[in-house]
Amino acid sequence: MNIYISVEIKSTSKSLLTNEQLDLDRWHLKFKDTFEKFKNSTEHYGKLLLKEKVSYNDIQQAIENLINNNSLDEYRKRLLIKMRLDENTINEFASSLNLSISDLTDWN
């Protein structure tokens, strides 16, 4: 048995859709160059990173942030906790990063 129901589009529905489109148009006008600004700032930040040296404190802070933000599983968290306690490992890691940065700078 087929039952058909007639649907009537009222002006309220059209008005809501029109308002949504107006909001979208305003959003596009307001943020049309946001992506370009973000891209430029990301490129600028990337170039700055190639000029900066990584320190022991930078590595310590990065490890602390990784441990505390709950994004790691327990195994990786334990590895970072062990690494955090070993000053030589952190210094070697910072040295390796600085060599990589130097190589990238030369390559660029």
Tab-separated table of C-alpha atoms in Angstrom:
chain	number	residue	atom	x	y	z
A	1	MET	CA	0.000	0.000	0.000
A	2	ASN	CA	1.478	3.294	-1.089
A	3	ILE	CA	0.714	6.319	0.982
A	4	TYR	CA	1.671	9.704	-0.319
A	5	ILE	CA	2.048	12.667	1.906
A	6	SER	CA	2.099	16.083	0.409
A	7	VAL	CA	4.835	18.351	1.647
A	8	GLU	CA	4.406	22.052	1.486
A	9	ILE	CA	7.426	24.330	1.666
A	10	LYS	CA	6.458	27.327	3.648
A	11	SER	CA	8.113	30.684	3.510
A	12	THR	CA	9.616	30.030	6.943
A	13	SER	CA	11.673	27.153	5.534
A	14	LYS	CA	12.816	29.258	2.599
A	15	SER	CA	13.675	32.089	4.940
A	16	LEU	CA	15.778	29.790	7.169
A	17	LEU	CA	17.684	28.500	4.146
A	18	THR	CA	18.238	32.033	2.909
A	19	ASN	CA	19.522	33.095	6.328
A	20	GLU	CA	21.906	30.120	6.381
A	21	GLN	CA	23.208	31.104	2.946
A	22	LEU	CA	23.678	34.712	4.069
A	23	ASP	CA	25.610	33.527	7.135
A	24	LEU	CA	27.788	31.344	4.919
A	25	ASP	CA	28.406	34.217	2.506
A	26	ARG	CA	29.409	36.516	5.383
A	27	TRP	CA	31.721	33.818	6.733
A	28	HIS	CA	33.393	33.462	3.316
A	29	LEU	CA	33.913	37.214	3.044
A	30	LYS	CA	35.335	37.460	6.542
A	31	PHE	CA	37.673	34.482	6.347
A	32	LYS	CA	38.557	34.245	2.656
A	33	ASP	CA	42.247	34.996	3.260
A	34	THR	CA	42.564	33.150	6.576
A	35	PHE	CA	44.013	30.034	4.964
A	36	GLU	CA	46.603	32.102	3.077
A	37	LYS	CA	47.627	33.879	6.297
A	38	PHE	CA	47.880	30.534	8.096
A	39	LYS	CA	49.989	29.065	5.279
A	40	ASN	CA	52.333	32.065	5.299
A	41	SER	CA	52.765	31.988	9.064
A	42	THR	CA	53.439	28.233	8.965
A	43	GLU	CA	56.113	28.718	6.296
A	44	HIS	CA	57.647	31.561	8.307
A	45	TYR	CA	57.662	29.411	11.449
A	46	GLY	CA	59.301	26.566	9.519
A	47	LYS	CA	62.081	28.902	8.384
A	48	LEU	CA	62.577	30.116	11.945
A	49	LEU	CA	62.918	26.531	13.134
A	50	LEU	CA	65.837	26.062	10.759
A	51	LYS	CA	67.645	28.933	12.496
A	52	GLU	CA	67.016	27.891	16.095
A	53	LYS	CA	69.125	25.497	18.117
A	54	VAL	CA	67.436	22.868	20.264
A	55	SER	CA	68.476	22.913	23.913
A	56	TYR	CA	68.317	20.417	26.738
A	57	ASN	CA	65.434	22.439	28.240
A	58	ASP	CA	63.510	22.350	24.938
A	59	ILE	CA	63.696	18.549	24.896
A	60	GLN	CA	62.721	18.334	28.572
A	61	GLN	CA	59.712	20.592	27.979
A	62	ALA	CA	58.627	18.604	24.912
A	63	ILE	CA	58.872	15.352	26.877
A	64	GLU	CA	56.860	16.825	29.761
A	65	ASN	CA	54.169	18.026	27.367
A	66	LEU	CA	53.948	14.633	25.664
A	67	ILE	CA	53.704	12.824	28.994
A	68	ASN	CA	51.097	15.188	30.432
A	69	ASN	CA	48.738	15.596	27.467
A	70	ASN	CA	47.507	11.975	27.638
A	71	SER	CA	47.981	11.331	23.923
A	72	LEU	CA	50.443	8.461	24.370
A	73	ASP	CA	49.860	4.861	25.284
A	74	GLU	CA	51.445	3.582	28.505
A	75	TYR	CA	54.391	1.920	26.766
A	76	ARG	CA	55.517	5.121	25.031
A	77	LYS	CA	54.849	7.153	28.136
A	78	ARG	CA	57.143	4.844	30.167
A	79	LEU	CA	59.876	5.179	27.524
A	80	LEU	CA	59.682	8.969	27.682
A	81	ILE	CA	59.740	8.928	31.474
A	82	LYS	CA	62.939	6.837	31.347
A	83	MET	CA	64.393	9.159	28.726
A	84	ARG	CA	63.544	12.199	30.826
A	85	LEU	CA	65.627	10.785	33.681
A	86	ASP	CA	68.723	10.224	31.516
A	87	GLU	CA	70.538	13.510	30.934
A	88	ASN	CA	72.980	11.996	28.418
A	89	THR	CA	70.153	10.668	26.255
A	90	ILE	CA	68.481	14.063	26.174
A	91	ASN	CA	71.740	15.826	25.306
A	92	GLU	CA	72.439	13.310	22.526
A	93	PHE	CA	68.911	13.747	21.186
A	94	ALA	CA	69.262	17.554	21.211
A	95	SER	CA	72.612	17.228	19.432
A	96	SER	CA	71.081	14.952	16.779
A	97	LEU	CA	68.232	17.389	16.213
A	98	ASN	CA	70.672	20.272	15.865
A	99	LEU	CA	72.697	18.302	13.308
A	100	SER	CA	69.499	17.544	11.381
A	101	ILE	CA	68.505	21.211	11.482
A	102	SER	CA	71.959	22.185	10.247
A	103	ASP	CA	71.729	19.670	7.396
A	104	LEU	CA	68.268	20.948	6.439
A	105	THR	CA	69.494	24.539	6.529
A	106	ASP	CA	72.388	23.647	4.234
A	107	TRP	CA	70.036	21.744	1.946
A	108	ASN	CA	67.585	24.663	1.748
